Protein backbone atom coordinates (compact mmCIF):
# COMPACT_ATOMS: atom_id res chain seq x y z
CA UNK A 1 0.00 0.00 0.00
CA UNK A 2 1.48 3.35 -1.04
CA UNK A 3 1.00 6.48 1.05
CA UNK A 4 -0.47 9.53 -0.61
CA UNK A 5 1.20 12.41 1.19
CA UNK A 6 -1.30 14.97 -0.12
CA UNK A 7 -4.15 13.17 1.66
CA UNK A 8 -2.24 12.53 4.90
CA UNK A 9 -4.11 13.79 7.97
CA UNK A 10 -2.75 16.46 10.28
CA UNK A 11 -0.58 14.57 12.80
CA UNK A 12 -0.26 17.50 15.18
CA UNK A 13 -3.99 17.55 15.91
CA UNK A 14 -4.61 15.33 19.00
CA UNK A 15 -8.29 14.89 18.06
CA UNK A 16 -7.41 13.39 14.70
CA UNK A 17 -7.18 9.62 15.15
CA UNK A 18 -6.98 9.10 11.39
CA UNK A 19 -3.16 9.11 11.46
CA UNK A 20 -3.07 6.19 13.88
CA UNK A 21 -5.55 4.27 11.71
CA UNK A 22 -3.30 4.80 8.66
CA UNK A 23 -0.36 3.37 10.59
CA UNK A 24 -2.44 0.41 11.71
CA UNK A 25 -3.27 -0.26 8.06
CA UNK A 26 0.40 0.01 7.12
CA UNK A 27 1.32 -2.53 9.79
CA UNK A 28 -0.95 -5.08 8.14
CA UNK A 29 0.94 -4.62 4.90
CA UNK A 30 4.00 -6.89 4.78
CA UNK A 31 6.18 -4.14 3.25
CA UNK A 32 6.04 -2.13 6.48
CA UNK A 33 6.20 -4.59 9.39
CA UNK A 34 7.63 -2.17 11.99
CA UNK A 35 6.13 1.20 11.14
CA UNK A 36 4.31 1.53 14.47
CA UNK A 37 7.55 1.04 16.40
CA UNK A 38 9.14 4.09 14.78
CA UNK A 39 6.29 6.35 13.66
CA UNK A 40 3.79 6.09 16.54
CA UNK A 41 6.12 7.53 19.19
CA UNK A 42 6.87 10.42 16.86
CA UNK A 43 3.17 11.07 16.30
CA UNK A 44 2.48 10.92 20.01
CA UNK A 45 5.34 13.34 20.58
CA UNK A 46 4.00 15.75 17.95
CA UNK A 47 0.44 15.58 19.29
CA UNK A 48 1.44 16.45 22.88
CA UNK A 49 -0.55 19.21 24.54
CA UNK A 50 2.26 21.49 25.72
CA UNK A 51 4.56 23.32 23.31
CA UNK A 52 7.45 23.07 25.76
CA UNK A 53 7.32 19.28 25.33
CA UNK A 54 8.21 19.73 21.67
CA UNK A 55 11.78 20.91 22.39
CA UNK A 56 13.96 18.58 24.45
CA UNK A 57 15.94 20.25 27.25
CA UNK A 58 19.29 19.47 25.62
CA UNK A 59 18.22 21.28 22.44
CA UNK A 60 16.78 24.27 24.28
CA UNK A 61 20.20 24.99 25.78
CA UNK A 62 21.80 24.88 22.34
CA UNK A 63 19.15 27.16 20.89
CA UNK A 64 20.11 29.95 23.27
CA UNK A 65 17.17 29.75 25.66
CA UNK A 66 19.34 28.97 28.67
CA UNK A 67 22.68 30.79 28.57
CA UNK A 68 25.33 30.19 31.17
CA UNK A 69 28.13 32.48 32.33
CA UNK A 70 31.37 32.29 30.34
CA UNK A 71 33.98 30.04 31.87
CA UNK A 72 37.32 31.31 33.11
CA UNK A 73 39.03 29.83 30.06
CA UNK A 74 36.64 31.64 27.71
CA UNK A 75 37.31 34.92 29.54
CA UNK A 76 41.08 34.41 29.26
CA UNK A 77 40.80 33.66 25.54
CA UNK A 78 38.70 36.79 25.01
CA UNK A 79 41.21 38.91 26.97
CA UNK A 80 44.15 37.45 25.02
CA UNK A 81 42.50 38.06 21.64
CA UNK A 82 41.67 41.64 22.66
CA UNK A 83 45.31 42.18 23.67
CA UNK A 84 46.62 40.74 20.41
CA UNK A 85 44.34 42.88 18.27
CA UNK A 86 45.47 46.02 20.12
CA UNK A 87 49.17 45.30 19.50
CA UNK A 88 50.88 46.26 16.25
CA UNK A 89 51.77 43.41 13.91
CA UNK A 90 55.23 41.87 14.02
CA UNK A 91 57.06 40.54 10.97
CA UNK A 92 57.45 36.75 11.20
CA UNK A 93 60.75 35.06 12.01
CA UNK A 94 61.26 33.67 8.51
CA UNK A 95 61.06 37.21 7.06
CA UNK A 96 63.72 38.40 9.51
CA UNK A 97 65.87 35.36 8.74
CA UNK A 98 65.68 36.01 4.99
CA UNK A 99 66.44 39.72 5.47
CA UNK A 100 69.55 38.94 7.52
CA UNK A 101 70.70 36.37 4.95
CA UNK A 102 70.13 38.50 1.84
CA UNK A 103 70.50 42.15 2.88
CA UNK A 104 73.96 43.50 2.04
CA UNK A 105 73.81 45.95 4.96
CA UNK A 106 73.35 43.14 7.51
CA UNK A 107 76.09 40.58 8.02
CA UNK A 108 74.83 37.05 8.46
CA UNK A 109 77.83 36.07 10.61
CA UNK A 110 77.01 38.91 13.05
CA UNK A 111 73.57 37.52 14.03
CA UNK A 112 72.42 34.70 16.30
CA UNK A 113 69.05 32.94 16.42
CA UNK A 114 67.52 32.27 19.84
CA UNK A 115 65.16 29.32 19.70
CA UNK A 116 63.30 27.36 22.34
CA UNK A 117 64.44 23.80 22.87
CA UNK A 118 61.70 21.67 24.42
CA UNK A 119 64.05 20.09 26.95
CA UNK A 120 66.76 22.67 27.63
CA UNK A 121 65.15 26.09 27.16
CA UNK A 122 66.53 28.93 25.02
CA UNK A 123 69.43 27.88 22.79
CA UNK A 124 71.50 30.11 20.46
CA UNK A 125 72.72 29.27 16.98
CA UNK A 126 74.35 31.33 14.24
CA UNK A 127 72.14 32.37 11.31
CA UNK A 128 74.59 30.75 8.89
CA UNK A 129 74.16 27.44 10.78
CA UNK A 130 70.34 27.54 10.66
CA UNK A 131 68.90 24.78 8.45
CA UNK A 132 65.69 25.41 6.51
CA UNK A 133 65.12 22.00 4.99
CA UNK A 134 62.93 19.52 6.84
CA UNK A 135 65.00 16.58 5.66
CA UNK A 136 67.98 17.65 7.77
CA UNK A 137 68.46 15.85 11.07
CA UNK A 138 69.05 19.07 13.05
CA UNK A 139 66.00 20.87 11.59
CA UNK A 140 64.26 23.27 14.00
CA UNK A 141 60.87 24.69 13.01
CA UNK A 142 60.54 28.45 12.59
CA UNK A 143 57.81 28.73 15.22
CA UNK A 144 60.40 27.89 17.88
CA UNK A 145 62.43 31.05 17.12
CA UNK A 146 62.07 33.57 19.96
CA UNK A 147 64.94 36.03 19.36
CA UNK A 148 67.49 37.38 16.91
CA UNK A 149 70.60 38.88 18.50
CA UNK A 150 73.44 40.95 17.02
CA UNK A 151 76.81 39.52 18.16
CA UNK A 152 78.79 42.76 17.83
CA UNK A 153 76.91 44.66 20.55
CA UNK A 154 75.03 41.72 22.14
CA UNK A 155 71.71 43.44 21.45
CA UNK A 156 68.42 41.62 20.77
CA UNK A 157 67.11 43.03 17.49
CA UNK A 158 63.96 40.86 17.22
CA UNK A 159 61.93 39.59 20.17
CA UNK A 160 58.69 37.70 19.59
CA UNK A 161 57.31 38.06 23.12
CA UNK A 162 58.05 41.78 23.55
CA UNK A 163 57.19 42.40 19.87
CA UNK A 164 60.45 44.24 19.18
CA UNK A 165 61.73 44.35 15.59
CA UNK A 166 64.73 46.51 14.75
CA UNK A 167 65.31 44.73 11.43
CA UNK A 168 62.09 45.83 9.70
CA UNK A 169 60.78 48.31 12.26
CA UNK A 170 57.55 46.41 12.82
CA UNK A 171 55.94 45.65 16.18
CA UNK A 172 56.19 48.11 19.04
CA UNK A 173 59.55 49.38 17.75
CA UNK A 174 58.16 51.19 14.73
CA UNK A 175 60.19 53.15 12.19
CA UNK A 176 60.25 56.31 14.32
CA UNK A 177 61.87 54.70 17.35
CA UNK A 178 65.34 56.24 17.83
CA UNK A 179 66.83 53.19 19.66
Coordinates of N, CA and C in Angstrom, one line a residue:
X1 N 0.8 -1.2 0.0 CA 0.0 0.0 0.0 C 0.9 1.2 0.0
X2 N 0.7 2.1 -0.9 CA 1.5 3.3 -1.0 C 0.8 4.5 -0.3
X3 N 1.6 5.3 0.3 CA 1.0 6.5 1.0 C 0.9 7.7 0.1
X4 N -0.3 8.3 0.1 CA -0.5 9.5 -0.6 C -0.3 10.7 0.4
X5 N 0.9 11.4 0.2 CA 1.2 12.4 1.2 C 0.3 13.6 1.1
X6 N -0.4 13.8 0.0 CA -1.3 15.0 -0.1 C -2.5 14.7 0.7
X7 N -2.9 13.5 0.9 CA -4.1 13.2 1.7 C -3.9 12.8 3.1
X8 N -2.6 12.9 3.5 CA -2.2 12.5 4.9 C -2.9 13.5 5.9
X9 N -3.4 13.0 7.0 CA -4.1 13.8 8.0 C -3.1 14.6 8.8
X10 N -3.6 15.6 9.5 CA -2.7 16.5 10.3 C -2.4 15.7 11.5
X11 N -1.1 15.4 11.7 CA -0.6 14.6 12.8 C -0.5 15.4 14.1
X12 N -0.4 16.7 14.0 CA -0.3 17.5 15.2 C -1.6 17.7 15.9
X13 N -2.7 17.4 15.3 CA -4.0 17.5 15.9 C -4.3 16.3 16.8
X14 N -4.4 16.5 18.1 CA -4.6 15.3 19.0 C -6.0 14.7 18.8
X15 N -6.9 15.4 18.3 CA -8.3 14.9 18.1 C -8.4 14.0 16.8
X16 N -7.4 14.1 16.0 CA -7.4 13.4 14.7 C -6.8 12.0 14.9
X17 N -7.6 11.0 15.0 CA -7.2 9.6 15.2 C -6.9 8.9 13.8
X18 N -7.1 9.7 12.7 CA -7.0 9.1 11.4 C -5.5 8.7 11.2
X19 N -4.6 9.4 11.7 CA -3.2 9.1 11.5 C -2.8 7.8 12.1
X20 N -3.3 7.5 13.2 CA -3.1 6.2 13.9 C -3.7 5.0 13.1
X21 N -4.9 5.3 12.5 CA -5.5 4.3 11.7 C -4.7 4.0 10.5
X22 N -4.2 5.0 9.8 CA -3.3 4.8 8.7 C -2.1 3.9 9.0
X23 N -1.5 4.2 10.2 CA -0.4 3.4 10.6 C -0.8 1.9 10.9
X24 N -1.9 1.8 11.5 CA -2.4 0.4 11.7 C -2.6 -0.3 10.4
X25 N -3.1 0.4 9.4 CA -3.3 -0.3 8.1 C -1.9 -0.6 7.5
X26 N -0.9 0.3 7.6 CA 0.4 0.0 7.1 C 1.0 -1.2 7.8
X27 N 0.8 -1.4 9.1 CA 1.3 -2.5 9.8 C 0.8 -3.9 9.2
X28 N -0.4 -3.9 8.7 CA -1.0 -5.1 8.1 C -0.2 -5.4 6.8
X29 N 0.2 -4.4 6.1 CA 0.9 -4.6 4.9 C 2.3 -5.2 5.2
X30 N 2.7 -6.2 4.5 CA 4.0 -6.9 4.8 C 5.2 -6.0 4.5
X31 N 5.1 -5.0 3.6 CA 6.2 -4.1 3.3 C 6.6 -3.3 4.4
X32 N 5.7 -3.0 5.4 CA 6.0 -2.1 6.5 C 5.7 -2.8 7.8
X33 N 6.5 -3.8 8.2 CA 6.2 -4.6 9.4 C 6.4 -3.8 10.7
X34 N 7.3 -2.8 10.7 CA 7.6 -2.2 12.0 C 7.3 -0.7 12.0
X35 N 6.4 -0.2 11.2 CA 6.1 1.2 11.1 C 5.7 1.7 12.5
X36 N 4.8 1.0 13.2 CA 4.3 1.5 14.5 C 5.4 1.7 15.5
X37 N 6.5 0.9 15.4 CA 7.5 1.0 16.4 C 8.3 2.3 16.2
X38 N 8.4 2.9 15.0 CA 9.1 4.1 14.8 C 8.3 5.3 14.6
X39 N 7.1 5.2 14.0 CA 6.3 6.3 13.7 C 5.4 6.7 14.8
X40 N 4.8 5.8 15.5 CA 3.8 6.1 16.5 C 4.4 6.9 17.7
X41 N 5.6 6.6 18.2 CA 6.1 7.5 19.2 C 6.3 8.9 18.7
X42 N 6.7 9.1 17.4 CA 6.9 10.4 16.9 C 5.5 11.1 16.8
X43 N 4.5 10.4 16.4 CA 3.2 11.1 16.3 C 2.7 11.4 17.7
X44 N 2.9 10.6 18.7 CA 2.5 10.9 20.0 C 3.2 12.1 20.5
X45 N 4.5 12.2 20.2 CA 5.3 13.3 20.6 C 4.8 14.6 19.9
X46 N 4.5 14.6 18.6 CA 4.0 15.8 17.9 C 2.6 16.2 18.4
X47 N 1.8 15.2 18.9 CA 0.4 15.6 19.3 C 0.3 15.9 20.8
X48 N 1.5 16.1 21.4 CA 1.4 16.4 22.9 C 0.8 17.8 23.1
X49 N 0.2 18.0 24.3 CA -0.6 19.2 24.5 C 0.3 20.4 24.7
X50 N 1.4 20.3 25.4 CA 2.3 21.5 25.7 C 3.3 21.7 24.7
X51 N 3.5 23.0 24.3 CA 4.6 23.3 23.3 C 6.0 23.1 23.9
X52 N 6.1 23.3 25.2 CA 7.5 23.1 25.8 C 7.9 21.6 25.7
X53 N 7.0 20.7 25.5 CA 7.3 19.3 25.3 C 7.9 19.0 24.0
X54 N 7.7 19.9 23.0 CA 8.2 19.7 21.7 C 9.7 19.9 21.6
X55 N 10.3 20.7 22.5 CA 11.8 20.9 22.4 C 12.4 20.2 23.6
X56 N 13.3 19.2 23.3 CA 14.0 18.6 24.5 C 14.9 19.6 25.2
X57 N 15.1 19.3 26.4 CA 15.9 20.2 27.2 C 17.3 20.4 26.7
X58 N 17.9 19.4 26.2 CA 19.3 19.5 25.6 C 19.3 20.4 24.4
X59 N 18.3 20.4 23.6 CA 18.2 21.3 22.4 C 17.9 22.7 22.8
X60 N 17.1 22.9 23.9 CA 16.8 24.3 24.3 C 18.0 25.0 24.8
X61 N 19.0 24.3 25.4 CA 20.2 25.0 25.8 C 21.0 25.4 24.6
X62 N 21.0 24.6 23.5 CA 21.8 24.9 22.3 C 21.2 26.0 21.5
X63 N 19.9 26.1 21.7 CA 19.1 27.2 20.9 C 19.3 28.5 21.5
X64 N 19.9 28.7 22.7 CA 20.1 30.0 23.3 C 19.1 30.3 24.3
X65 N 18.2 29.4 24.7 CA 17.2 29.7 25.7 C 17.8 29.8 27.1
X66 N 18.7 29.0 27.3 CA 19.3 29.0 28.7 C 20.8 29.2 28.5
X67 N 21.3 30.5 28.7 CA 22.7 30.8 28.6 C 23.3 30.7 29.9
X68 N 24.6 30.2 29.9 CA 25.3 30.2 31.2 C 26.4 31.2 31.1
X69 N 27.0 31.5 32.3 CA 28.1 32.5 32.3 C 29.3 31.9 31.6
X70 N 30.2 32.8 31.0 CA 31.4 32.3 30.3 C 32.3 31.7 31.4
X71 N 33.0 30.7 31.0 CA 34.0 30.0 31.9 C 35.2 30.9 32.0
X72 N 36.1 30.6 32.9 CA 37.3 31.3 33.1 C 38.2 31.2 31.9
X73 N 38.2 30.0 31.3 CA 39.0 29.8 30.1 C 38.5 30.7 28.9
X74 N 37.2 30.8 28.8 CA 36.6 31.6 27.7 C 37.0 33.1 28.0
X75 N 36.9 33.5 29.2 CA 37.3 34.9 29.5 C 38.8 35.2 29.2
X76 N 39.6 34.2 29.5 CA 41.1 34.4 29.3 C 41.3 34.5 27.8
X77 N 40.6 33.6 27.0 CA 40.8 33.7 25.5 C 40.3 35.0 25.0
X78 N 39.2 35.5 25.5 CA 38.7 36.8 25.0 C 39.7 37.9 25.4
X79 N 40.2 37.9 26.6 CA 41.2 38.9 27.0 C 42.5 38.8 26.1
X80 N 42.9 37.6 25.8 CA 44.1 37.5 25.0 C 43.9 38.0 23.6
X81 N 42.8 37.6 23.0 CA 42.5 38.1 21.6 C 42.3 39.6 21.6
X82 N 41.8 40.2 22.6 CA 41.7 41.6 22.7 C 43.0 42.3 22.8
X83 N 43.9 41.7 23.6 CA 45.3 42.2 23.7 C 46.0 42.1 22.3
X84 N 45.9 40.9 21.7 CA 46.6 40.7 20.4 C 46.1 41.7 19.3
X85 N 44.8 42.0 19.3 CA 44.3 42.9 18.3 C 44.8 44.3 18.5
X86 N 45.0 44.7 19.8 CA 45.5 46.0 20.1 C 46.9 46.2 19.8
X87 N 47.7 45.2 19.7 CA 49.2 45.3 19.5 C 49.5 45.4 18.0
X88 N 50.5 46.2 17.7 CA 50.9 46.3 16.2 C 51.5 44.9 15.7
X89 N 51.3 44.7 14.5 CA 51.8 43.4 13.9 C 53.3 43.3 13.9
X90 N 53.8 42.1 14.0 CA 55.2 41.9 14.0 C 55.6 41.0 12.8
X91 N 56.6 41.4 12.1 CA 57.1 40.5 11.0 C 57.5 39.2 11.5
X92 N 57.1 38.1 10.7 CA 57.4 36.7 11.2 C 58.9 36.5 11.2
X93 N 59.3 35.4 11.9 CA 60.7 35.1 12.0 C 61.4 34.7 10.7
X94 N 60.6 34.1 9.8 CA 61.3 33.7 8.5 C 61.5 34.9 7.6
X95 N 60.7 36.0 7.8 CA 61.1 37.2 7.1 C 62.4 37.8 7.6
X96 N 62.5 37.8 8.9 CA 63.7 38.4 9.5 C 64.9 37.6 9.1
X97 N 64.8 36.2 9.1 CA 65.9 35.4 8.7 C 66.3 35.6 7.3
X98 N 65.3 35.7 6.4 CA 65.7 36.0 5.0 C 66.3 37.4 4.8
X99 N 65.9 38.4 5.6 CA 66.4 39.7 5.5 C 67.9 39.7 5.9
X100 N 68.2 39.0 7.0 CA 69.6 38.9 7.5 C 70.4 38.2 6.5
X101 N 69.9 37.2 5.9 CA 70.7 36.4 4.9 C 71.0 37.1 3.6
X102 N 70.0 37.9 3.2 CA 70.1 38.5 1.8 C 70.4 40.0 1.8
X103 N 70.3 40.7 2.9 CA 70.5 42.2 2.9 C 72.0 42.4 3.0
X104 N 72.5 43.2 2.1 CA 74.0 43.5 2.0 C 74.4 44.3 3.2
X105 N 73.5 45.1 3.8 CA 73.8 46.0 5.0 C 73.9 45.2 6.3
X106 N 73.3 44.0 6.3 CA 73.4 43.1 7.5 C 74.3 42.0 7.3
X107 N 75.2 41.7 8.2 CA 76.1 40.6 8.0 C 75.5 39.4 8.7
X108 N 75.4 38.3 8.0 CA 74.8 37.1 8.5 C 75.7 36.5 9.6
X109 N 77.0 36.6 9.6 CA 77.8 36.1 10.6 C 77.7 36.9 11.9
X110 N 77.1 38.1 11.9 CA 77.0 38.9 13.0 C 75.7 38.7 13.8
X111 N 74.9 37.7 13.4 CA 73.6 37.5 14.0 C 73.4 36.1 14.6
X112 N 72.7 36.0 15.7 CA 72.4 34.7 16.3 C 70.9 34.5 16.3
X113 N 70.5 33.3 16.3 CA 69.1 32.9 16.4 C 68.8 32.3 17.8
X114 N 67.9 32.9 18.5 CA 67.5 32.3 19.8 C 66.2 31.5 19.7
X115 N 66.3 30.2 19.9 CA 65.2 29.3 19.7 C 64.9 28.5 21.0
X116 N 63.7 28.1 21.1 CA 63.3 27.4 22.3 C 63.4 25.9 22.1
X117 N 64.3 25.2 22.9 CA 64.4 23.8 22.9 C 63.5 23.2 23.9
X118 N 62.7 22.2 23.5 CA 61.7 21.7 24.4 C 62.2 21.2 25.7
X119 N 63.5 20.7 25.8 CA 64.1 20.1 26.9 C 65.0 21.0 27.7
X120 N 65.7 21.9 27.0 CA 66.8 22.7 27.6 C 66.3 24.1 27.9
X121 N 65.5 24.7 27.0 CA 65.1 26.1 27.2 C 65.7 26.9 25.9
X122 N 66.1 28.1 26.1 CA 66.5 28.9 25.0 C 67.9 28.5 24.6
X123 N 68.1 28.2 23.3 CA 69.4 27.9 22.8 C 69.8 28.9 21.7
X124 N 71.1 29.1 21.5 CA 71.5 30.1 20.5 C 72.3 29.4 19.4
X125 N 72.0 29.8 18.1 CA 72.7 29.3 17.0 C 73.0 30.4 16.0
X126 N 74.1 30.3 15.3 CA 74.3 31.3 14.2 C 73.4 31.2 13.1
X127 N 73.1 32.4 12.4 CA 72.1 32.4 11.3 C 72.7 31.5 10.2
X128 N 74.0 31.5 10.0 CA 74.6 30.7 8.9 C 74.5 29.2 9.2
X129 N 74.3 28.8 10.4 CA 74.2 27.4 10.8 C 72.7 27.0 10.7
X130 N 71.8 27.9 10.6 CA 70.3 27.5 10.7 C 70.0 26.8 9.4
X131 N 69.3 25.6 9.6 CA 68.9 24.8 8.4 C 67.4 25.0 8.2
X132 N 67.1 25.2 6.9 CA 65.7 25.4 6.5 C 65.0 24.2 6.0
X133 N 65.7 23.2 5.6 CA 65.1 22.0 5.0 C 64.7 21.0 6.1
X134 N 63.5 20.5 5.9 CA 62.9 19.5 6.8 C 63.7 18.2 6.9
X135 N 64.3 17.9 5.8 CA 65.0 16.6 5.7 C 66.2 16.5 6.6
X136 N 66.8 17.6 6.9 CA 68.0 17.7 7.8 C 67.7 17.1 9.2
X137 N 68.6 16.5 9.8 CA 68.5 15.9 11.1 C 68.3 16.9 12.2
X138 N 69.0 18.0 12.0 CA 69.0 19.1 13.1 C 68.0 20.2 12.8
X139 N 67.0 19.9 12.0 CA 66.0 20.9 11.6 C 65.2 21.3 12.8
X140 N 65.1 22.7 12.9 CA 64.3 23.3 14.0 C 63.2 24.1 13.3
X141 N 61.9 23.9 13.7 CA 60.9 24.7 13.0 C 60.9 26.2 13.4
X142 N 60.5 27.0 12.4 CA 60.5 28.5 12.6 C 59.7 29.0 13.8
X143 N 58.6 28.2 14.1 CA 57.8 28.7 15.2 C 58.5 28.6 16.6
X144 N 59.6 28.0 16.6 CA 60.4 27.9 17.9 C 61.4 29.1 18.1
X145 N 61.5 29.9 17.0 CA 62.4 31.1 17.1 C 61.8 32.1 18.0
X146 N 62.6 32.5 19.0 CA 62.1 33.6 20.0 C 62.8 34.9 19.8
X147 N 64.1 34.8 19.4 CA 64.9 36.0 19.4 C 65.9 36.0 18.2
X148 N 66.3 37.2 17.8 CA 67.5 37.4 16.9 C 68.4 38.4 17.7
X149 N 69.7 38.0 17.7 CA 70.6 38.9 18.5 C 71.8 39.2 17.6
X150 N 72.2 40.5 17.7 CA 73.4 40.9 17.0 C 74.7 40.7 17.9
X151 N 75.6 39.9 17.4 CA 76.8 39.5 18.2 C 77.7 40.7 18.5
X152 N 77.8 41.7 17.6 CA 78.8 42.8 17.8 C 78.5 43.6 19.1
X153 N 77.2 43.9 19.4 CA 76.9 44.7 20.6 C 76.0 43.9 21.5
X154 N 75.8 42.6 21.3 CA 75.0 41.7 22.1 C 73.6 42.3 22.4
X155 N 73.0 42.8 21.3 CA 71.7 43.4 21.4 C 70.7 42.6 20.7
X156 N 69.5 42.4 21.4 CA 68.4 41.6 20.8 C 67.7 42.6 19.8
X157 N 67.7 42.2 18.5 CA 67.1 43.0 17.5 C 65.7 42.6 17.1
X158 N 65.3 41.4 17.5 CA 64.0 40.9 17.2 C 63.6 40.0 18.4
X159 N 62.4 40.3 19.0 CA 61.9 39.6 20.2 C 60.4 39.3 20.0
X160 N 60.1 38.1 19.9 CA 58.7 37.7 19.6 C 57.8 38.1 20.7
X161 N 58.2 37.8 22.0 CA 57.3 38.1 23.1 C 57.1 39.5 23.4
X162 N 58.2 40.3 23.3 CA 58.0 41.8 23.6 C 57.6 42.5 22.3
X163 N 57.6 41.8 21.2 CA 57.2 42.4 19.9 C 58.1 43.5 19.4
X164 N 59.4 43.3 19.6 CA 60.5 44.2 19.2 C 61.0 43.8 17.9
X165 N 61.2 44.7 16.9 CA 61.7 44.3 15.6 C 62.5 45.5 15.1
X166 N 63.9 45.4 15.2 CA 64.7 46.5 14.7 C 65.2 46.2 13.3
X167 N 64.9 45.1 12.8 CA 65.3 44.7 11.4 C 64.4 45.4 10.4
X168 N 63.1 45.2 10.6 CA 62.1 45.8 9.7 C 61.4 47.1 10.3
X169 N 61.5 47.2 11.6 CA 60.8 48.3 12.3 C 59.3 48.0 12.5
X170 N 58.9 46.8 12.5 CA 57.5 46.4 12.8 C 57.4 46.2 14.3
X171 N 56.2 45.9 14.8 CA 55.9 45.6 16.2 C 55.9 46.9 16.9
X172 N 56.2 46.9 18.2 CA 56.2 48.1 19.0 C 57.4 49.0 18.8
X173 N 58.4 48.6 18.1 CA 59.6 49.4 17.8 C 59.2 50.5 16.8
X174 N 58.6 50.2 15.7 CA 58.2 51.2 14.7 C 59.4 51.8 14.0
X175 N 59.1 52.5 13.0 CA 60.2 53.2 12.2 C 60.7 54.4 12.9
X176 N 59.9 55.0 13.7 CA 60.2 56.3 14.3 C 61.0 56.2 15.6
X177 N 61.2 54.9 16.1 CA 61.9 54.7 17.3 C 63.4 55.0 17.2
X178 N 63.9 55.9 18.0 CA 65.3 56.2 17.8 C 66.3 55.2 18.3
X179 N 65.9 54.2 19.1 CA 66.8 53.2 19.7 C 67.2 52.2 18.7

